[in-house]
Every structure is written in structure tokens, then in C-alpha cells.
Coordinates of C-alpha atoms in Angstrom, one line a residue:
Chain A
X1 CA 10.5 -66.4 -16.2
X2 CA 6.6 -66.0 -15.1
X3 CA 4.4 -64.6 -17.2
X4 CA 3.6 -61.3 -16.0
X5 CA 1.0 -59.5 -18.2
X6 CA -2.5 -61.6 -17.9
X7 CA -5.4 -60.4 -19.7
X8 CA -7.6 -63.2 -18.5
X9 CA -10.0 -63.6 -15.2
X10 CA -9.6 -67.2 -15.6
X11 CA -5.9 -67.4 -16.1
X12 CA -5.5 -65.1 -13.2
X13 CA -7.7 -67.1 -10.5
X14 CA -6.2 -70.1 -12.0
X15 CA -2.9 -68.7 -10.4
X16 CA -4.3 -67.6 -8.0
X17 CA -5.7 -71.0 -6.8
X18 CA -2.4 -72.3 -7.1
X19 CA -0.7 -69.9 -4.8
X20 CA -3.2 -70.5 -2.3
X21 CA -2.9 -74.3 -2.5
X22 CA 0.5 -73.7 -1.6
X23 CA -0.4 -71.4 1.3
X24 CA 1.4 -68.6 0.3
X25 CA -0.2 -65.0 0.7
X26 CA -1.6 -62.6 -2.0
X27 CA -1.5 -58.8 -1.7
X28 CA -3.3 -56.8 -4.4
X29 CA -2.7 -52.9 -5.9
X30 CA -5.4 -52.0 -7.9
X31 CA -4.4 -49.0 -10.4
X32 CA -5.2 -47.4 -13.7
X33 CA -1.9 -47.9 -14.7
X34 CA 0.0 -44.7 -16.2
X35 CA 2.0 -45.7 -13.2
X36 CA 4.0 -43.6 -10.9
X37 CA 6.1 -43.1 -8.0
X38 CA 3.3 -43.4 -6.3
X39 CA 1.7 -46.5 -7.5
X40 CA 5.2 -48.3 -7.0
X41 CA 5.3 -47.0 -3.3
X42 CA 2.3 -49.4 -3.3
X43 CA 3.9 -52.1 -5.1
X44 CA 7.1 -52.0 -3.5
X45 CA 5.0 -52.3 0.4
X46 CA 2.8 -54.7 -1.0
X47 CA 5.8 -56.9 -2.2
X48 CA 7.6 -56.7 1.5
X49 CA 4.2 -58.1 2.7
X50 CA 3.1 -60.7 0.8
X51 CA 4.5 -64.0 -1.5
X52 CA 2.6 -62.7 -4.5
X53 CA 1.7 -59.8 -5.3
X54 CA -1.3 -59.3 -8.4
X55 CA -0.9 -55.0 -9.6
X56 CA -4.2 -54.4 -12.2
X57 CA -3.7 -51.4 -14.5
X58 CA -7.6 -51.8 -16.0
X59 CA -8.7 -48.3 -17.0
X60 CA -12.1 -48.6 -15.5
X61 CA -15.0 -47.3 -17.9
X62 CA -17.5 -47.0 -15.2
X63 CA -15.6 -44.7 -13.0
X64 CA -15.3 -42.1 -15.5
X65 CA -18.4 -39.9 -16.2
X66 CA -19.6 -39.1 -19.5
X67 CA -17.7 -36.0 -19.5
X68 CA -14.7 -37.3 -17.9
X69 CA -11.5 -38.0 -19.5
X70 CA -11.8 -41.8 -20.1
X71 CA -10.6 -41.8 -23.5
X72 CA -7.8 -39.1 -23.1
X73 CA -6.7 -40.8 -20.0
X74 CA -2.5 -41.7 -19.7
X75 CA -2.4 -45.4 -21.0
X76 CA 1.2 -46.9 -21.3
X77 CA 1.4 -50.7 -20.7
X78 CA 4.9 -51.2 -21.4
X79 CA 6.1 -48.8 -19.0
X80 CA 4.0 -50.1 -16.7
X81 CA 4.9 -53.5 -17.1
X82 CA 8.6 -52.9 -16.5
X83 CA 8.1 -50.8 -13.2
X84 CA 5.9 -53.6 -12.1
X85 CA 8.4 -55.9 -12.9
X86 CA 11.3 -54.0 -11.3
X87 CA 9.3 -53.1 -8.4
X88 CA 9.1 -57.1 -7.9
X89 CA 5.3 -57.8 -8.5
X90 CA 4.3 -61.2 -10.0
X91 CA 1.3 -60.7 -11.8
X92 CA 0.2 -57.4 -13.9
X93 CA -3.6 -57.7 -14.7
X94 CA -4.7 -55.8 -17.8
X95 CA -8.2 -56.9 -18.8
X96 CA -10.1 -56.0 -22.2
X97 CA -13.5 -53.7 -21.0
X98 CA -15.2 -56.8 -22.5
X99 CA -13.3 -59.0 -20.1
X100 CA -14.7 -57.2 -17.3
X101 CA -18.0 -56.2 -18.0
X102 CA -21.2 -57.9 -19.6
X103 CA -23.0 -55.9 -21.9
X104 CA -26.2 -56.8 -19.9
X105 CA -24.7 -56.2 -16.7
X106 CA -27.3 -54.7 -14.3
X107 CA -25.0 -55.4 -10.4
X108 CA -24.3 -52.5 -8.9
X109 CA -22.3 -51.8 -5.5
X110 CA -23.0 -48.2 -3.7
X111 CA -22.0 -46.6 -0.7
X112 CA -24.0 -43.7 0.1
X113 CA -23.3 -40.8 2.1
X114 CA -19.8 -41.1 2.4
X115 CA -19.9 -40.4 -1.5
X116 CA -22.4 -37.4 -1.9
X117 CA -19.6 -35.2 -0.4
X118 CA -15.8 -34.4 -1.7
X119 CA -15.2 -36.0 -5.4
X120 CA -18.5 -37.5 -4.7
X121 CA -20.6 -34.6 -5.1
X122 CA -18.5 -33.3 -8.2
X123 CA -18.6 -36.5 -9.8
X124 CA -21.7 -38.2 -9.7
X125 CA -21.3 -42.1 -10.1
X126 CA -17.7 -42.0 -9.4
X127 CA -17.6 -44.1 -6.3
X128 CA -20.6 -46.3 -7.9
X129 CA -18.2 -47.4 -10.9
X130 CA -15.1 -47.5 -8.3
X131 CA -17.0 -49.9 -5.6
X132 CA -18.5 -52.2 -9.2
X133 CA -15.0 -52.8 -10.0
X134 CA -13.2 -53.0 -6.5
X135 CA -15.9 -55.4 -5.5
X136 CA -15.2 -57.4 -8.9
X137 CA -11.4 -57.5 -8.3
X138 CA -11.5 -58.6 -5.0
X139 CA -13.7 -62.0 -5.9
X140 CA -11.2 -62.4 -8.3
X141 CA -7.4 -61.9 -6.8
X142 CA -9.2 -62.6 -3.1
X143 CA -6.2 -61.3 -1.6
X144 CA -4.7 -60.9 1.6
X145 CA -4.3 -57.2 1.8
X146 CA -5.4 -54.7 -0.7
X147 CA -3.3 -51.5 -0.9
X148 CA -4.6 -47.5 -2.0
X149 CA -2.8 -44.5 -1.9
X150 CA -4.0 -42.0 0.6
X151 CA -3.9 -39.4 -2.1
X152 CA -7.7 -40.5 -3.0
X153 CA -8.7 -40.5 0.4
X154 CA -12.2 -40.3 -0.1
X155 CA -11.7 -43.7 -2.2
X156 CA -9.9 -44.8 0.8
X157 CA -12.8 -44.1 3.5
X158 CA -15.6 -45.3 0.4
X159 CA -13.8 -48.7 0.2
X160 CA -13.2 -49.4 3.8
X161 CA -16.8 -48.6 4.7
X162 CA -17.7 -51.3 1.7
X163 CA -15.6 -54.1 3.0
X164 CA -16.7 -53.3 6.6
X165 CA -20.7 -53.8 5.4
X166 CA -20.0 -56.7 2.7
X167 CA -18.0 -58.4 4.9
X168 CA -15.2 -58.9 2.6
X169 CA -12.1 -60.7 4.2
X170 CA -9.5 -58.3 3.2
X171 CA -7.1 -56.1 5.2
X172 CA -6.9 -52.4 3.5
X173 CA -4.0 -50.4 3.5
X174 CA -3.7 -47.1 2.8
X175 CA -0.3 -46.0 1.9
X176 CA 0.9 -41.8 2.1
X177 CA 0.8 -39.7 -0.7
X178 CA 4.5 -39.5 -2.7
X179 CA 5.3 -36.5 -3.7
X180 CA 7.7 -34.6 -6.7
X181 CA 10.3 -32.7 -4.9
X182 CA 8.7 -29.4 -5.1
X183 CA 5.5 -31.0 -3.5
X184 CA 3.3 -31.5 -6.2
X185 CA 1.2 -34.7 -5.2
X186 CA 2.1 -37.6 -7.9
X187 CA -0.6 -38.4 -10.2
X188 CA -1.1 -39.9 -13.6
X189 CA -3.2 -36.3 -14.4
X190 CA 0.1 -34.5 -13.6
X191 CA 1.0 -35.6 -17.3
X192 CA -2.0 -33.1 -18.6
X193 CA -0.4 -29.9 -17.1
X194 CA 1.6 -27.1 -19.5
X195 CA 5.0 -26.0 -17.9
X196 CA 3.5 -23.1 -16.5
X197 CA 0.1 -25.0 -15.2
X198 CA 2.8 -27.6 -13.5
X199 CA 4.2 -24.4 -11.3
X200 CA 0.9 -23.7 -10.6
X201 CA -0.5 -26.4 -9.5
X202 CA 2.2 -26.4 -6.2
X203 CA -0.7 -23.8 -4.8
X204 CA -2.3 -27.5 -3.7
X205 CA 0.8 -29.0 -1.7
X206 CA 1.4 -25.2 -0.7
X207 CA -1.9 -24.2 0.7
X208 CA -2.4 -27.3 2.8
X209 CA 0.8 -26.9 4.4
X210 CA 0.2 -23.9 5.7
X211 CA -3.2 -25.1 7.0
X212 CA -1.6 -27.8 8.6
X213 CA 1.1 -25.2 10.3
X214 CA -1.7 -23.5 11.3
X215 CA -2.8 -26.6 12.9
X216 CA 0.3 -27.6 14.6
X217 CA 0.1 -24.0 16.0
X218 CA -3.4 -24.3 17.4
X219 CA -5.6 -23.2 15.7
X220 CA -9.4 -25.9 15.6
X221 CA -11.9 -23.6 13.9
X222 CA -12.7 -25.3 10.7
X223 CA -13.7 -22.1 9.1
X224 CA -10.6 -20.6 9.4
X225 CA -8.2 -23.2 8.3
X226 CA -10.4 -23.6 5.5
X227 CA -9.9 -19.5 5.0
X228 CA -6.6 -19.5 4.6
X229 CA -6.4 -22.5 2.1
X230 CA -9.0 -20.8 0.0
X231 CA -7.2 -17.1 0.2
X232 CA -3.8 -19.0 -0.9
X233 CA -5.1 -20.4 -3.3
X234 CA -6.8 -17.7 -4.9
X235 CA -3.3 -16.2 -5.7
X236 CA -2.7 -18.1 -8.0
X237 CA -4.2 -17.4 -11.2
X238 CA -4.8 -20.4 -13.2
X239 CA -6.1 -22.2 -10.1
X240 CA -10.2 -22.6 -9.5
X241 CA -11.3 -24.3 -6.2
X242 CA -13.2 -27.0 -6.9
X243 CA -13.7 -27.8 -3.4
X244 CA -12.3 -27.0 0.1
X245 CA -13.0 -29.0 2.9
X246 CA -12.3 -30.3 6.8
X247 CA -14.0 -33.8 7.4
X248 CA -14.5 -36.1 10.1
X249 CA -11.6 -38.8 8.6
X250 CA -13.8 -41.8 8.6
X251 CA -17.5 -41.2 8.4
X252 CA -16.5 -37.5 6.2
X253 CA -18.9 -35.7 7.5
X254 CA -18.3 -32.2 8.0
X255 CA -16.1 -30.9 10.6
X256 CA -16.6 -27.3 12.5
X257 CA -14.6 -27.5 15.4
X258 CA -11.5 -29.4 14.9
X259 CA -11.3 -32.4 18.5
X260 CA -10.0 -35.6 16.4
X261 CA -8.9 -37.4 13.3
X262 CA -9.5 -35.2 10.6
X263 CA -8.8 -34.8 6.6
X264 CA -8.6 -31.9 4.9
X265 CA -8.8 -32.7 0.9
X266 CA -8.9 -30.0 -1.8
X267 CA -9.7 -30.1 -5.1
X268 CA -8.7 -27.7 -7.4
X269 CA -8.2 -27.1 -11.3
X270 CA -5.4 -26.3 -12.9
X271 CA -6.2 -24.8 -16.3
X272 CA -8.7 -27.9 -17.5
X273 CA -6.9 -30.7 -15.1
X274 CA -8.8 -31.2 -12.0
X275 CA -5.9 -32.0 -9.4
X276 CA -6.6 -33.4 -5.6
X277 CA -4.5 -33.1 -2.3
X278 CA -4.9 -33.8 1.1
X279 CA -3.9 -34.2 4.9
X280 CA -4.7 -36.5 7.5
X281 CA -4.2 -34.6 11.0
X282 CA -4.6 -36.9 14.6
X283 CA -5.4 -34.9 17.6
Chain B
X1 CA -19.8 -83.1 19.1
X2 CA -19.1 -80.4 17.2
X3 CA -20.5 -77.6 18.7
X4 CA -23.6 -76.8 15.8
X5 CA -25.0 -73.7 16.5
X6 CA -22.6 -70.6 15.2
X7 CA -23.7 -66.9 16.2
X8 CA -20.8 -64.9 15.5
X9 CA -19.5 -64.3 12.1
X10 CA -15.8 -64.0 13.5
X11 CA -16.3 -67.8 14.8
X12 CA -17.8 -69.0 11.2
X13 CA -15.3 -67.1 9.7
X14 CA -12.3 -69.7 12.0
X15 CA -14.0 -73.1 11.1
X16 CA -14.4 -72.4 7.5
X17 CA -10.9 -71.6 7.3
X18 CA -9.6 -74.5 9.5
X19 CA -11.6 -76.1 6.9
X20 CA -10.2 -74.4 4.0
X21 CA -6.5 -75.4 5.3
X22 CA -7.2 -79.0 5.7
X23 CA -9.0 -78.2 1.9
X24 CA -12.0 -79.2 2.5
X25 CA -15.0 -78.6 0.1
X26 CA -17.5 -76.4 1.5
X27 CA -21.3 -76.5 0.3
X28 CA -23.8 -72.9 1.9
X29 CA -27.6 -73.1 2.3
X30 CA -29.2 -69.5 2.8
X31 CA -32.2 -69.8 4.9
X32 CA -34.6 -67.8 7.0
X33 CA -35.0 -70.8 9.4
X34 CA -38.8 -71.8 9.9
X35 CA -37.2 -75.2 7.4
X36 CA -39.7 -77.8 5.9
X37 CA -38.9 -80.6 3.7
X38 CA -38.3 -78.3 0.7
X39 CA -35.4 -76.6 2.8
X40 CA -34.2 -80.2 4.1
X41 CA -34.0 -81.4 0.3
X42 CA -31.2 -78.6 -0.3
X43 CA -29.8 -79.4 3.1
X44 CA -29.2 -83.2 2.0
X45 CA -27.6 -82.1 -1.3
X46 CA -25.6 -80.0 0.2
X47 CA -24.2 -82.3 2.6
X48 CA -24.0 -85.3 -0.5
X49 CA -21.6 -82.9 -2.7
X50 CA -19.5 -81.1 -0.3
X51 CA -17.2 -81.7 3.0
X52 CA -18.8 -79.3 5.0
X53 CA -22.3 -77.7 4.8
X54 CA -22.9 -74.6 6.6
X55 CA -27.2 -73.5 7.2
X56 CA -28.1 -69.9 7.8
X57 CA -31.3 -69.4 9.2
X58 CA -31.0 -65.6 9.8
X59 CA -34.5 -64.2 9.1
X60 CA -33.1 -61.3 7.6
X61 CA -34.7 -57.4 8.1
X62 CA -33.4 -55.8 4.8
X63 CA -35.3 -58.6 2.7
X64 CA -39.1 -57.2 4.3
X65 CA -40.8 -54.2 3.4
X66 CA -41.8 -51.9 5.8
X67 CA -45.8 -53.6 5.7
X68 CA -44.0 -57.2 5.2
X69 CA -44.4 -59.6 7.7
X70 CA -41.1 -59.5 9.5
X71 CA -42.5 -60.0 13.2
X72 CA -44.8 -62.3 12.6
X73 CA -42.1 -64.5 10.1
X74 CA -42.4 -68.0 11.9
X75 CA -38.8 -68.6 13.9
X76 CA -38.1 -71.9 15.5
X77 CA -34.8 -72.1 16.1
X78 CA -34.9 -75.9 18.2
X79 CA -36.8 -77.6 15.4
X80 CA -34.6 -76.2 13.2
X81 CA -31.3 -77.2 14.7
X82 CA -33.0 -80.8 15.1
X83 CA -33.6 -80.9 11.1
X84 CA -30.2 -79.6 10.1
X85 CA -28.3 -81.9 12.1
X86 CA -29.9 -85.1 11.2
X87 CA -30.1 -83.6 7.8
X88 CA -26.2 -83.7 8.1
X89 CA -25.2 -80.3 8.2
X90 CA -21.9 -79.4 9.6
X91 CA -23.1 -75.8 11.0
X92 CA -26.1 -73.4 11.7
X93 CA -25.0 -70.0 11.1
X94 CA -28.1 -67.6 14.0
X95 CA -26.4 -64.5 13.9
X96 CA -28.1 -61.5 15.5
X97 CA -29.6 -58.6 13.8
X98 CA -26.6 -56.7 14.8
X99 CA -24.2 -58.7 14.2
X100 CA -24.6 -58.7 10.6
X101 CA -25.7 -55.0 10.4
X102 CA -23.8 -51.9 11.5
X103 CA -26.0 -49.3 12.4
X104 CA -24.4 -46.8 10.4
X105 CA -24.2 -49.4 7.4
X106 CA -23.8 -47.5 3.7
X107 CA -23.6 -49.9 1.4
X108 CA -26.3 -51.3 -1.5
X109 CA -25.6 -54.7 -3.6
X110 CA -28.5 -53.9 -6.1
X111 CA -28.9 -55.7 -10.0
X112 CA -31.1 -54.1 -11.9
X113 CA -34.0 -55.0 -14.7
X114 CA -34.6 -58.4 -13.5
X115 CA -35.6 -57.0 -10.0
X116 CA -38.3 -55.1 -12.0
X117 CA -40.8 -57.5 -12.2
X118 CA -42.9 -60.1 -10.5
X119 CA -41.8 -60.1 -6.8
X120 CA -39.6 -57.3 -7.2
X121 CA -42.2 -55.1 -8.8
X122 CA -44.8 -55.9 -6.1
X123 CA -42.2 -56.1 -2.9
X124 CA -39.4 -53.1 -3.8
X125 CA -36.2 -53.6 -1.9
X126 CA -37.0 -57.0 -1.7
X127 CA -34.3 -58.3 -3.8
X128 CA -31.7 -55.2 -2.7
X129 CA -32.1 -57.1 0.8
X130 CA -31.5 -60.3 -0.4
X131 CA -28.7 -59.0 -2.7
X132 CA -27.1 -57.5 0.3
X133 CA -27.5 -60.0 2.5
X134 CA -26.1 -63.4 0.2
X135 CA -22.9 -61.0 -0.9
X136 CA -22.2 -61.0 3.1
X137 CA -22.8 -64.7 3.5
X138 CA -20.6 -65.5 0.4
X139 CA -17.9 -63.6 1.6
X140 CA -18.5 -65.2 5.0
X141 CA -18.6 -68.5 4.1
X142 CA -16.5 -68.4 0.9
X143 CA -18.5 -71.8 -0.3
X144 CA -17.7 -73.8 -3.3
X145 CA -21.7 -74.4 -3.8
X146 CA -24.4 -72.2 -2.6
X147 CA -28.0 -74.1 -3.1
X148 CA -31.0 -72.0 -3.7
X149 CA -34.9 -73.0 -4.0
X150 CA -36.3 -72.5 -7.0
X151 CA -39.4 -72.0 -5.9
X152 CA -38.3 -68.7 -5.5
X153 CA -36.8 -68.7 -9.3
X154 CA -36.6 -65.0 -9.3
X155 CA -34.4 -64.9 -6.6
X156 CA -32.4 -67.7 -8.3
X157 CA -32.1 -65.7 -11.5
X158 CA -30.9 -62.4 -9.3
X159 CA -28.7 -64.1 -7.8
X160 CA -27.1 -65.4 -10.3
X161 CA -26.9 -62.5 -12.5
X162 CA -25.3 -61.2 -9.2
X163 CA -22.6 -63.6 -9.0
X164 CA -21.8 -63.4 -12.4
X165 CA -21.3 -59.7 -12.6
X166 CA -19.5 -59.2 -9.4
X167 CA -17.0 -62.3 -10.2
X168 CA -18.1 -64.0 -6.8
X169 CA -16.8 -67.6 -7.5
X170 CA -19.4 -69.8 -6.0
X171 CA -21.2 -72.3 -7.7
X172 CA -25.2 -71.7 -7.8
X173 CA -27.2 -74.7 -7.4
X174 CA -31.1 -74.6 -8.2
X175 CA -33.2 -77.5 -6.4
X176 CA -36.4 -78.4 -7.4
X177 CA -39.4 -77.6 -5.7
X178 CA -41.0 -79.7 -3.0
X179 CA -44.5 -79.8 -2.7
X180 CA -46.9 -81.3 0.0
X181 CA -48.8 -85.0 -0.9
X182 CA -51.9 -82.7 -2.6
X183 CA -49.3 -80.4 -5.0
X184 CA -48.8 -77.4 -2.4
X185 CA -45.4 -75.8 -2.8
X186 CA -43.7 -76.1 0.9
X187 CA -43.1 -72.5 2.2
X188 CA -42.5 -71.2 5.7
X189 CA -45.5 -69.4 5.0
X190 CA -48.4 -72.1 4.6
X191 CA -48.4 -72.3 8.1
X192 CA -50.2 -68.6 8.2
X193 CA -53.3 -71.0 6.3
X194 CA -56.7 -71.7 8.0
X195 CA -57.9 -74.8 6.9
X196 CA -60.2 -73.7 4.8
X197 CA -57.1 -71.8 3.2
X198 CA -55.1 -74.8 2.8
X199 CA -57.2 -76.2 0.6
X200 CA -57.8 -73.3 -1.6
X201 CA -54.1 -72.7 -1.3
X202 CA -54.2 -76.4 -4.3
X203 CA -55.5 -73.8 -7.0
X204 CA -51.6 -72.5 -7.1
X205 CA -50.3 -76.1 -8.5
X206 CA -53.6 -77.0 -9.8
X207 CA -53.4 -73.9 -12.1
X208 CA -50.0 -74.1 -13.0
X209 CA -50.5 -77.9 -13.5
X210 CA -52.9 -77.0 -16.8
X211 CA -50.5 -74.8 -18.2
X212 CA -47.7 -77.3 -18.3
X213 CA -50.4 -79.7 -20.0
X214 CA -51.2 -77.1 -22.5
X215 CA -47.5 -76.8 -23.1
X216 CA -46.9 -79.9 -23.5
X217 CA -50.4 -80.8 -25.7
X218 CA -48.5 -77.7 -28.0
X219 CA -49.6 -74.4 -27.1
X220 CA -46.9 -71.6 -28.0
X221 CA -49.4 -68.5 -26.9
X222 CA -48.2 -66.9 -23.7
X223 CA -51.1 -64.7 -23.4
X224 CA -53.6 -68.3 -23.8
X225 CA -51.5 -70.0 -21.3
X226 CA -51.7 -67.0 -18.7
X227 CA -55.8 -66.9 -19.7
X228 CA -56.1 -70.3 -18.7
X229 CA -54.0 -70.3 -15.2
X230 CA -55.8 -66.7 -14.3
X231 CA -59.7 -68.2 -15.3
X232 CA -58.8 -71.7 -13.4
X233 CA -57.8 -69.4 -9.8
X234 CA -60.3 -67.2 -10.3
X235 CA -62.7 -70.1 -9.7
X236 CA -61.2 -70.3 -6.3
X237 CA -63.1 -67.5 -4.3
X238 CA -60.1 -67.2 -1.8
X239 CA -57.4 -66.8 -4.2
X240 CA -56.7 -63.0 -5.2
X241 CA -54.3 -63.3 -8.7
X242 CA -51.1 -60.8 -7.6
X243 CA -49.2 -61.7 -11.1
X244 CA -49.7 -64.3 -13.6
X245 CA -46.8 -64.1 -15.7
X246 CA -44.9 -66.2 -18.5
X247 CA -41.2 -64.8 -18.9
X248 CA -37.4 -65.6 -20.4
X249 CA -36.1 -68.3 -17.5
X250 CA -32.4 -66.0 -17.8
X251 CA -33.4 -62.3 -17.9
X252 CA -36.7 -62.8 -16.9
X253 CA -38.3 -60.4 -20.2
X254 CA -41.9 -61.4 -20.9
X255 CA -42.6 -64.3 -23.2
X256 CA -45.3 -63.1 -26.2
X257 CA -44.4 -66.6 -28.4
X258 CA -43.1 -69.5 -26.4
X259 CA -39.6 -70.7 -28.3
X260 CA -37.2 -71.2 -25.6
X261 CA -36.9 -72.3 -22.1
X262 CA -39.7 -70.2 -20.1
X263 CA -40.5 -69.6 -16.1
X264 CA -43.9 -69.7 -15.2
X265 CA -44.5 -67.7 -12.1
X266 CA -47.7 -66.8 -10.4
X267 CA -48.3 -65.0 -7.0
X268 CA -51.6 -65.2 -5.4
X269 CA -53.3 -64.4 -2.2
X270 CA -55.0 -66.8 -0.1
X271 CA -57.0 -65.0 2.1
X272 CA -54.1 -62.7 3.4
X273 CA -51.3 -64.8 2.7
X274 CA -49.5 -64.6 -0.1
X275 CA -47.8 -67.5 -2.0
X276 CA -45.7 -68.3 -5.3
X277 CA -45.8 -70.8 -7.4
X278 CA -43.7 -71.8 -10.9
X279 CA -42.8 -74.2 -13.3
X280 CA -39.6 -73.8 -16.0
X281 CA -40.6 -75.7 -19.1
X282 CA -37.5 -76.2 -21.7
X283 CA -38.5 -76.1 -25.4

């Protein structure tokens, strides 16, 4: 059997060199392992499209603020490991902070604009530590196709705008949001939530599916739509908007009157856990 | 013939990889055109070490300040394509402005502290522009060996401290500076001298030239060494000292007691011109 679990940069683009000798073709899935349903929706597509497919499961430091939930955050390698596994991916890279970052480093990759809004604005440095270790992965695994769940659609839009401008030689795909049956977006953060915070936290999946009804319906003011996610939410006691918003779904700028591709992402907490959802809608 | 002169990234971006299948070795030399010997030398080593050797000579707008002289930055793209080819270069890479710049571009490739001084402290955004604009050609090109002057060490050292934190796997390759018969260091930009300025221009070497002797007759004091270099162009009444400086030849940090390998880099005006100048001196 292959060894699956590399901890090295230099094992990895030493197989990675091989592979590409023999001409076959890489996909990549970067994560923060704790992986889900959602994660092996990537891993599964990314296996039906490539010969090799690398999953990393590197809890990124630099993507957490210093109030943030790095330490606290879902780690579980050997669960991870086997869905990889069973999911058919080749490679699972789990690197050592120290593997991945100098302690002189001073390179830093930024998007602006795109990131001063949504999580952006909430999180300052988010998308700064998110494009560091993208960028980083990519010159490492150079794969074919790189593959993100929709659910972090900002991430989404902030990476593609980043490969567009670097010119990075990578197709990006952006897989849809899985869901538990109830309709509570999957996410490793899900693990945080009390019985009664997990009921709560449906008011997400809920709210934007009446917006989008109201959508399919006819209704293109902005305001509105944004309304009636914010009243619905308010219902529910343990839930605090973060943020509720309609944006232009690549360049994220606001949105008044609704006349093309749009997203609609919400953040709200539940309790202390900070949950995001989100729609695309195509006029 | 092979057709020589490439303007559009999409047709690099075929030939490198028709190179890549047939697995060819692929050597890069970044250039704002206007090439002289000093270029030509990195040109030939390029071509002795590697298949294929693609030239930019893209004089590019992020690199110049907003009083920089951009405009005036001498272009001569005939002489140029004459030099490269009988230099033995495989491909000169002209894009347009726009070609390598969306309008709407968002992203920043930026490495801190060593961007602080010398140059960088002087020309800010310099090195974000030059940042930006070698992570686009290395993921353009993908080369095995990218050859840098160092007569622009601190450029070399940014660069390098680039690749290595972002992973980019590319070889850097230094190559000595050339200098005229009488010491000047070849740059684009002696051809902005009078004649009366050429000759002053010799106090750059000239200068630098008694430092190394002092060096080498023992001196360890930084602050001596830069005494000696700042007195000897201060005779020149042409010359304007922008920096004298004696620093670390890795992080570039300042140099109090000389113990280790050192950069010596000095920027002065002639007349209106600026130049650079340096010397690295191993202990």
C-alpha cells in the first residue's frame, strides 16, 4: 500500500514530481481536516477528476485571529485519514506549523477589497493568512485543479481573484454546500454547538430559503430580501446576526437591486459559534 | 526559425509546456529590456545551464513610483531582440501593460523587513512591484533557474526570501556584476549621463573599491568603512550620497562589527540620476 499520511514538503513534491513524469494529473483539496461530509464531497469529485489526488488537513495558524479558536479547533487525524482513504485520495498532507512557516517569515499574499467585506470585515487578516497558505500549497502540490466548498464563498471569490492576478496555472472548483438532513450546512464548527444550539442554528439554512423563495417569486429589492432573512432570524433566540448580506457574486460588492449573479451569505452566532450559510442565485 | 518574440502570456504559457512534455530544462531571465553586457552575461548563463531560456523585457509599471522614471525608462525593443538571440535565448517574453494587469487587479505579493531599507526605504512599493510582478512570471514560466543581477542585491535577497516562503520551486541564481572598462556598474540607466556625469558616475566603484581594500588590509568597523566610502564621494561635487550602508548579505540588518559575510551597498545621485553600487565580502 502507498503511504498516505506525509508530513514532509519535500517528500510530497518528491511524489509529486514523479506523478508528473509520468503525465498523470493532480487535483488538490485543501482542508483543516476535522473532515466532513462536506470535505469528502470534495475528495470524492476531485478523485473522479484526476489520477492523484493530494487532501491537506494543516490547521493553518495564520488564518485564525488572536481571538479565534485556533487552539480549540476540531483536530482528528485518524478519522481523517481513513475518510481520505475510503474516499480514494492518494496523498493526506499534514504538516508540522514549523514545516510550513519560518520563524522569520516576512511574504505575504493580499487581496484587497474583496476581503474588507463579509468574513472579511469581521475577521481582520483572515483572508491574508488564507491566500499565505493557498499560495504556499499550490507551489507545492502544483496541481491540476484545486477544489473549495461553496460554503466559504467569500474564500471562493478571494482565491479565484488571487489566481486570476498571480497568474497561477490552476483550474478552481467550487463544489455546493452539503448539508445534514434538517439543512444545517456541514461544518467542522457544527461540533461546538449544545443539543439545543444545534436546533437553533437551522434559523441559517431556514432563513435563506425563504429569501431565495422570495426570489423565485420575484421579488429584486436587496433591502427586502435582506428584511426578511434578518426578521427570521431574530426569532430565534440564541441567534445574533453577525452579518446579512446580497453581493455582486464575483467582485462582492454590494448589491441594491437584484439584475444578475448574486450571493447572499449570512453569518450568524449560535450561542459562542459563529456559523456561515449561503446562496448563489443566476438571473 | 522559431518565432522569438512572445506577447501573449497564453502563447508562453504553450511553448513552455510543449517544452515541459518533451522535459526540457527551462532557465527565466527578468528584464526591463534596455539590455547591456551585464544583462547579456545572465542571458549566456542562462542559455549554458538550461534547454530553453526564456527573456522578459517588460518594463514593468508597479515597480516605479509615482515621481520614478517610468516614461522616460529607455525601451528598445529591436536591439534588444538582436542581443537575446545571438545571446542564445530561446524566447523574449513583450507583453503589454494590459496583458499582465487587469484593471480591477486586487492582489499584493509583499515581504516584509528586508524591503525596509536601502532601496525600499527610499523607493516604497518598489519591491511590492517587483514582488508582484516575478510571482506572475514564475508561475508563467514555471523555470527551473531564474537568474537575477546582483547589482541589485536587494532585490536578490527579496526575492529570495520570497521564494522561500511561498514554496515557489525555482532555483535563484545571483550573477556577478558587470562593469564598464573604467569600473562603472552597467545599468540601463547610465545612458541618462552627460559626459561630464559619466565620469563622475567612477566615484561609485572607486569608493566602494577602498572599502574592499580596507576590508581586506583588516578593518572590522562598519561605521570606519562607511566614513571612508561617504568622505571619498563627497570629493565628487556631482555625486549626492542617497545611502551608504554596510548590512547582513541574508536579512539585510545593519552590520555594527563586521564577522560574517556582509553587502555593501551605496546609492548615489549623479547629477539627477541615480545609481547603485555593491560589493559582498565573505569573512
Amino acid at each position: 500500500m502507498l503511504k498516505v499520511l506525509v508530513k514532509e514538503i519535500k517528500e510530497l513534491r518528491s511524489m509529486i514530481k514523479s506523478w508528473r513524469r509520468e503525465g498523470l494529473s493532480i487535483g488538490f483539496v485543501p482542508t483543516m481536516g476535522a473532515l466532513h461530509e462536506g470535505h469528502e464531497s470534495l475528495i470524492k469529485r476531485a478523485v473522479a477528476e484526476n489520477d492523484r489526488v493530494v487532501v491537506s488537513v494543516f490547521v493553518n495558524p495564520t488564518q485564525f485571529g488572536p481571538n479565534e479558536d485556533y487552539d480549540a479547533y476540531p483536530r482528528n487525524i485518524d478519522k481523517d485519514l481513513k475518510l481520505c482513504m475510503n474516499a480514494g485520495a492518494t496523498v493526506v498532507f499534514n504538516p508540522e506549523p514549523k514545516e510550513m512557516y519560518f520563524q522569520d517569515k516576512s511574504t505575504s499574499v493580499s487581496v484587497s477589497g474583496l476581503t474588507d467585506v463579509l468574513c472579511g470585515a469581521k475577521r481582520p487578516g483572515h483572508f491574508d493568512g488564507v491566500c499565505l497558505v493557498v499560495s504556499k500549497f499550490l507551489n507545492i502540490v502544483t496541481p491540476d485543479r484545486a477544489y473549495f466548498g461553496q460554503k466559504d464563498a467569500q474564500q471562493v471569490a478571494v482565491i479565484k481573484r488571487m489566481i486570476r492576478d498571480l497568474n497561477i496555472d490552476v483550474e478552481i472548483i467550487p463544489c455546493p454546500i452539503v448539508r445534514e438532513e434538517d439543512g444545517l450546512a456541514k461544518s467542522s464548527r457544527n461540533t461546538y454547538l449544545s443539543a439545543e444550539e444545534r436546533k437553533a442554528a437551522l434559523v441559517l439554512s431556514r432563513s435563506l430559503k425563504m429569501a431565495k423563495k422570495a426570489l423565485d417569486n420575484g421579488e429584486r429589492d436587496a433591502y427586502k430580501l435582506k428584511e426578511l432573512i434578518r426578521v427570521e432570524i431574530s426569532k430565534e433566540p440564541l441567534a445574533k446576526i453577525d452579518y446579512v448580506e446580497i453581493v455582486d457574486g464575483d467582485s462582492l460588492n454590494d448589491v441594491e437591486v437584484i439584475e444578475r449573479n448574486i450571493l447572499v451569505p449570512i453569518a450568524v452566532y449560535i450561542g459562542k459559534t459563529r456559523l456561515i450559510d449561503n446562496f448563489t442565485y443566476e438571473i
